[in-house]
XYZ file of C-alpha atoms in Angstrom:
329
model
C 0.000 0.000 0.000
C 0.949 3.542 -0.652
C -0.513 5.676 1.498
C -0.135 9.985 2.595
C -1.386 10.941 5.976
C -2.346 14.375 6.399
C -2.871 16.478 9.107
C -1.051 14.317 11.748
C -0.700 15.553 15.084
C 1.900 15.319 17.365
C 0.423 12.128 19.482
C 0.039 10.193 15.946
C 3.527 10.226 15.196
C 4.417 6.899 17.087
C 1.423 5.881 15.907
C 2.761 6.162 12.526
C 5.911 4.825 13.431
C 4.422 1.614 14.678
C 2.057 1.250 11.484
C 5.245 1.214 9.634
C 7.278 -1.209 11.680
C 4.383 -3.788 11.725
C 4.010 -3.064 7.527
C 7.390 -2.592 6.222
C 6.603 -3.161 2.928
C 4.149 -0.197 2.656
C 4.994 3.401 1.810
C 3.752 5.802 4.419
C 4.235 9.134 3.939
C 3.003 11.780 6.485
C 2.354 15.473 7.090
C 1.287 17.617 9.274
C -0.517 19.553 6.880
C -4.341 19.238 6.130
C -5.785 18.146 3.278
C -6.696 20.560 0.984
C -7.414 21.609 -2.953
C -3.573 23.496 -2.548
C -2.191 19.635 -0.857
C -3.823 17.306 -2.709
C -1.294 17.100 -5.150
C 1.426 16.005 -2.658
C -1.088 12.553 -2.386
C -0.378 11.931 -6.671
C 0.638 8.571 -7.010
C -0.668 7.168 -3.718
C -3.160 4.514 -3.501
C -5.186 6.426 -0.363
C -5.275 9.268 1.964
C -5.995 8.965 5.441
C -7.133 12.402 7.220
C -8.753 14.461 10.001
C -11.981 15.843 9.214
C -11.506 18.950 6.801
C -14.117 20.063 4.569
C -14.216 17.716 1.436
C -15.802 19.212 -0.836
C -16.806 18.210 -4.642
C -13.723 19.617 -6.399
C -11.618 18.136 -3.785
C -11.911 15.030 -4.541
C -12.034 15.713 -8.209
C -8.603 16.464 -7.712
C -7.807 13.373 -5.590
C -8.904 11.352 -8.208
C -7.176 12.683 -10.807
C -3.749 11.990 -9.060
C -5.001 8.195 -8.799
C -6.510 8.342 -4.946
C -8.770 6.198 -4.671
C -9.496 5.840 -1.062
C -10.069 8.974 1.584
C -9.873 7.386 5.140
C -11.263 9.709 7.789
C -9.766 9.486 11.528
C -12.984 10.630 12.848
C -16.621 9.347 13.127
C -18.529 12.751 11.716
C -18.910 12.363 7.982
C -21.215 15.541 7.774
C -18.501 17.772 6.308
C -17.805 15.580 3.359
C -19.370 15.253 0.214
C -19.810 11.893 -0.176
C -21.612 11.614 -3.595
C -18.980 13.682 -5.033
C -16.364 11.475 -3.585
C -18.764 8.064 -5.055
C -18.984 10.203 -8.308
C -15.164 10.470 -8.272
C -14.658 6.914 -7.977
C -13.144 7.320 -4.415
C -14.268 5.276 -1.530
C -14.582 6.782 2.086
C -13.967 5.292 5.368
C -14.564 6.302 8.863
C -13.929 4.871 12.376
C -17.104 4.378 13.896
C -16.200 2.926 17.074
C -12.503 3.850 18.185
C -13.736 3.873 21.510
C -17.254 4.642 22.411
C -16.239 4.751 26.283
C -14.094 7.938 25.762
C -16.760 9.873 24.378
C -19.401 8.392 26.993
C -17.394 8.864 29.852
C -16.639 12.721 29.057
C -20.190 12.838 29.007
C -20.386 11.152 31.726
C -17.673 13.314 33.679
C -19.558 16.764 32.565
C -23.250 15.865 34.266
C -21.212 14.399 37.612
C -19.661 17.644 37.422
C -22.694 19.665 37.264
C -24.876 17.396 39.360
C -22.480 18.161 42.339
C -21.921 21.678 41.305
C -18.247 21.597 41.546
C -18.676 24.668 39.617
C -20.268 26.780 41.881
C -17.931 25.903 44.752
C -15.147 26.282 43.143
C -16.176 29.951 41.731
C -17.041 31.208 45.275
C -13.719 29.477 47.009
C -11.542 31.397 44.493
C -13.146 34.702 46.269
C -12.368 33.205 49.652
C -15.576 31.742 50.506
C -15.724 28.506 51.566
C -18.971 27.982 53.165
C -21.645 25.297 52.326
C -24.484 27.428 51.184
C -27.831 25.559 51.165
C -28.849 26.651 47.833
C -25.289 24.056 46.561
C -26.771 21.253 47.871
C -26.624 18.654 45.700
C -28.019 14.884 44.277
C -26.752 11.441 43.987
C -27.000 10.067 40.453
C -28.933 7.246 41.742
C -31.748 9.445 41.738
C -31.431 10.818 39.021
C -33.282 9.920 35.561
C -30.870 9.848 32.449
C -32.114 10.475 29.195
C -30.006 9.425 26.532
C -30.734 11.015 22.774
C -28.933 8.466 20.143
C -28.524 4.989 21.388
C -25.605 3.913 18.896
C -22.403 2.431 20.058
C -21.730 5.613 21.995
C -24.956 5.900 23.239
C -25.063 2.777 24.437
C -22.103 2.928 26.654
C -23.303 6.004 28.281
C -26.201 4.126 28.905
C -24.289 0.829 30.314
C -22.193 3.294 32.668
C -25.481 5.360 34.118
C -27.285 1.989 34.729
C -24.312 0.752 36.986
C -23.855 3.199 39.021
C -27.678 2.964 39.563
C -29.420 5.704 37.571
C -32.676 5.446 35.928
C -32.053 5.593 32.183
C -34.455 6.064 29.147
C -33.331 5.981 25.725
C -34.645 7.753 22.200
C -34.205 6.423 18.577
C -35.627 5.631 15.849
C -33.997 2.249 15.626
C -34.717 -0.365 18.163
C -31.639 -2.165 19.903
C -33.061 -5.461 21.495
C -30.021 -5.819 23.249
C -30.098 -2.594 25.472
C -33.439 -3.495 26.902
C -31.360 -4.423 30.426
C -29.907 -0.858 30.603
C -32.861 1.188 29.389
C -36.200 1.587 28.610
C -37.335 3.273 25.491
C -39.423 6.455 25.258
C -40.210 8.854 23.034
C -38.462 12.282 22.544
C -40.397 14.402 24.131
C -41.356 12.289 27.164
C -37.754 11.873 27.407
C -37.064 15.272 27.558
C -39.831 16.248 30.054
C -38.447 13.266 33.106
C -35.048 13.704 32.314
C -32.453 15.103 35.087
C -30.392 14.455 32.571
C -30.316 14.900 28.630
C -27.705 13.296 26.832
C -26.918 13.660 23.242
C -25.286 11.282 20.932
C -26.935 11.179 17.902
C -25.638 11.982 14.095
C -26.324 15.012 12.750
C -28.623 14.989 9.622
C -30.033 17.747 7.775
C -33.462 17.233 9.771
C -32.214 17.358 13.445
C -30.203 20.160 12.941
C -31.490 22.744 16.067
C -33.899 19.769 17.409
C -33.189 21.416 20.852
C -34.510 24.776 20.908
C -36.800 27.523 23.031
C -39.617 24.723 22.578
C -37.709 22.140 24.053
C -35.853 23.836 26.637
C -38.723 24.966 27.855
C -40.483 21.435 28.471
C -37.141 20.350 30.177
C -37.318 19.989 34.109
C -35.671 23.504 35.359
C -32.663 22.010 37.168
C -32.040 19.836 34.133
C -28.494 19.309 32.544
C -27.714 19.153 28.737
C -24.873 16.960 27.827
C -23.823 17.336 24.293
C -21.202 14.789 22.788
C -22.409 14.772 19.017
C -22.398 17.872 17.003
C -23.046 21.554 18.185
C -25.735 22.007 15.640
C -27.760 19.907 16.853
C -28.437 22.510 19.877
C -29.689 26.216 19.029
C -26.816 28.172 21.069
C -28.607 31.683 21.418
C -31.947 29.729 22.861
C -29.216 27.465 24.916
C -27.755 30.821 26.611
C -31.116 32.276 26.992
C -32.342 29.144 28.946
C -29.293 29.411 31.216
C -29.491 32.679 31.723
C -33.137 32.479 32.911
C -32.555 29.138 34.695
C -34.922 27.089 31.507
C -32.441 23.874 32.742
C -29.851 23.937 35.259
C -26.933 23.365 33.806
C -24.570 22.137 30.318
C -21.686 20.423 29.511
C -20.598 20.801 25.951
C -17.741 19.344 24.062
C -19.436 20.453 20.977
C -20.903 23.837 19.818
C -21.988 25.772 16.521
C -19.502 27.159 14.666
C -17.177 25.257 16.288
C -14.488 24.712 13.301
C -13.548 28.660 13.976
C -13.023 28.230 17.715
C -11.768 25.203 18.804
C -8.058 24.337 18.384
C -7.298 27.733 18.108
C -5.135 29.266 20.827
C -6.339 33.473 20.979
C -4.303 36.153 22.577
C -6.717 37.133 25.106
C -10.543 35.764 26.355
C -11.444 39.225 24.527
C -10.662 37.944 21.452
C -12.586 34.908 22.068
C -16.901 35.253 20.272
C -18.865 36.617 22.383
C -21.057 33.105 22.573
C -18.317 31.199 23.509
C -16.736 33.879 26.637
C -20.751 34.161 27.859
C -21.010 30.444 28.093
C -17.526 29.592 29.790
C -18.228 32.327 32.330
C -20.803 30.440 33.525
C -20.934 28.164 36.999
C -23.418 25.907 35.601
C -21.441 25.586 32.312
C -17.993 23.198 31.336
C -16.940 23.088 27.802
C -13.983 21.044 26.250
C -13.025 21.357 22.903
C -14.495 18.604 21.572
C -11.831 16.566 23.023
C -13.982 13.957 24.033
C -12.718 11.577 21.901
C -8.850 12.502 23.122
C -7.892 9.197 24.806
C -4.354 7.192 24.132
C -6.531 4.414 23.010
C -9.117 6.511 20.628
C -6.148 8.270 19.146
C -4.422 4.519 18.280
C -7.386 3.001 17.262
C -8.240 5.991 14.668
C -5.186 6.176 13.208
C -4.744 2.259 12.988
C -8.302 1.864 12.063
C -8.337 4.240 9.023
C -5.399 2.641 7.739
C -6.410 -1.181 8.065
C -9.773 0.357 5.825
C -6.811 1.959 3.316
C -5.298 -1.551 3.046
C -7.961 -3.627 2.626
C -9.382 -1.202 -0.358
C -6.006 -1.646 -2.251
C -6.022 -5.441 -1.450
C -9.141 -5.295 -3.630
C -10.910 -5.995 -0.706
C -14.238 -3.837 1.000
C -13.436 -1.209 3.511
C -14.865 -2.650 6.763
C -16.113 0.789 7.715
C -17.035 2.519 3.925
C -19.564 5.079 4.287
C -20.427 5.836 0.405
């Protein structure tokens, strides 16, 4: 195999180092650059790509194509950024890696309500001004009382739903498709029921052209008031100005967010000052009742590995002659 690896990261490189220990005989080549219409021609000659998740758009892989790619392997799960009937069009099949490890993304999610529910941020606000009194209005709950509402019951989903169930939570699940097999963890309700006895709202679900702002001033506002948003899966999904506004006026209780609109201009930037920072994204961190990451979820030793080794094993098999275990056009 002949492969070029764009946009590598620092924690891939022994990653890429071990791929080509175990597979001498292929040609690796990497770079830390991303993939784009002005770097696609460093991939002519090579049987497949692997990358992050850029913006792939029609002309993109045009140009792939033309230089005799004929394999994009994504090291990420989100495939809503590519254009995959231009890339099918093209000739080029695309691969992603579904299930790198479900648990990282779950337990972040999982980390961000515990957080909340125990309102570590509160406390830790009013001890950096000195005060370190139990006020009555910071008491807090046990999960175990708690019901868990979990919004996408895929692989990720799922977890999140094995790891509320053990540590004794009731759980109820939405989606459209019916898993047999999570019946022990969960029991299955519609959306909005789900979002009315929730303590806890969960997301993990795809985003698709019609979810995109599913949660909104309508659904905020049939949430319990002391609820908490958790949102794993894709910042669209969520309507940040009606998000704010139902902080603000105490609509739910809390959110944890990994993942927010407009994301792709924010996160894994590094600014000069919090000025500089939109003014979404400094009113939402200021809050107690708010934690963000950068949708780092995913950012495990073991996710990282398996993407990386994942998206290649997919590259292999397609020049093998053999069907991508995870195509997705």
């Amino acid at each position: 195999m002949k492969a070029y690896v764009f946009s590598l990261a620092p924690v891939e490189e022994a990653f890429a180092k071990d791929w080509q220990d175990q597979h001498p005989d292929d040609v690796l080549t990497v770079t830390h650059q991303a993939l784009t219409l002005e770097t696609a021609d460093l991939a002519k000659g090579y049987d497949a790509v692997s990358t992050q998740p850029e913006r792939l758009s029609a002309d993109l892989f045009k140009k792939l194509a033309a230089n005799g790619v004929k394999h994009v392997a994504l090291r990420k799960v989100g495939v809503d950024h590519v254009d995959l009937a231009a890339a099918k069009d093209a000739g080029i099949a695309v691969s992603n890696v579904p299930a790198y490890s479900p648990r990282a993304i779950a337990e972040n999610g999982l980390t961000g309500a515990m957080y909340l529910l125990r309102k570590w941020g509160y406390y830790h606000r009013q001890m950096r001004r000195g005060n370190f009194t139990r006020p009555s209005e910071l008491m807090s709950d046990e999960i175990f009382n708690q019901t868990v509402g979990i919004v996408g019951l895929g692989r990720i989903g799922a977890a999140a739903a094995e790891m509320y169930q053990a540590l004794g939570a009731r759980v109820i699940g939405y989606d459209p498709c019916y898993n047999a097999s999570l019946e022990p963890f969960l029991d299955y309700v519609d959306l909005e029921t789900l979002l009315k006895e929730s303590d806890i709202v969960q997301l993990h679900i795809p985003l698709t052209s019609e979810n995109k702002g599913m949660l909104s001033t309508n659904e905020f506002a049939m949430m319990k008031d002391d609820a908490i948003l958790v949102n794993q899966s894709r910042g669209e999904l969520v309507d940040t100005e009606a998000l704010i506004v139902a902080l603000k006026y105490h609509e739910i209780g809390g959110a944890a967010l990994d993942v927010l609109e407009g994301e792709e201009k924010v996160f894994g930037q590094k600014f000069e000052d919090v000025d500089s920072v939109p003014d979404e994204y400094k009113e939402l961190i200021s809050m107690p009742n708010v934690v963000m990451s950068p949708h780092s979820a995913y950012y495990t030793k073991m996710a990282v590995k398996n993407m990386f080794f994942q998206s290649l094993t997919d590259m292999e098999r397609t020049t093998k002659g053999q069907r991508a275990f995870f195509k997705v056009n």
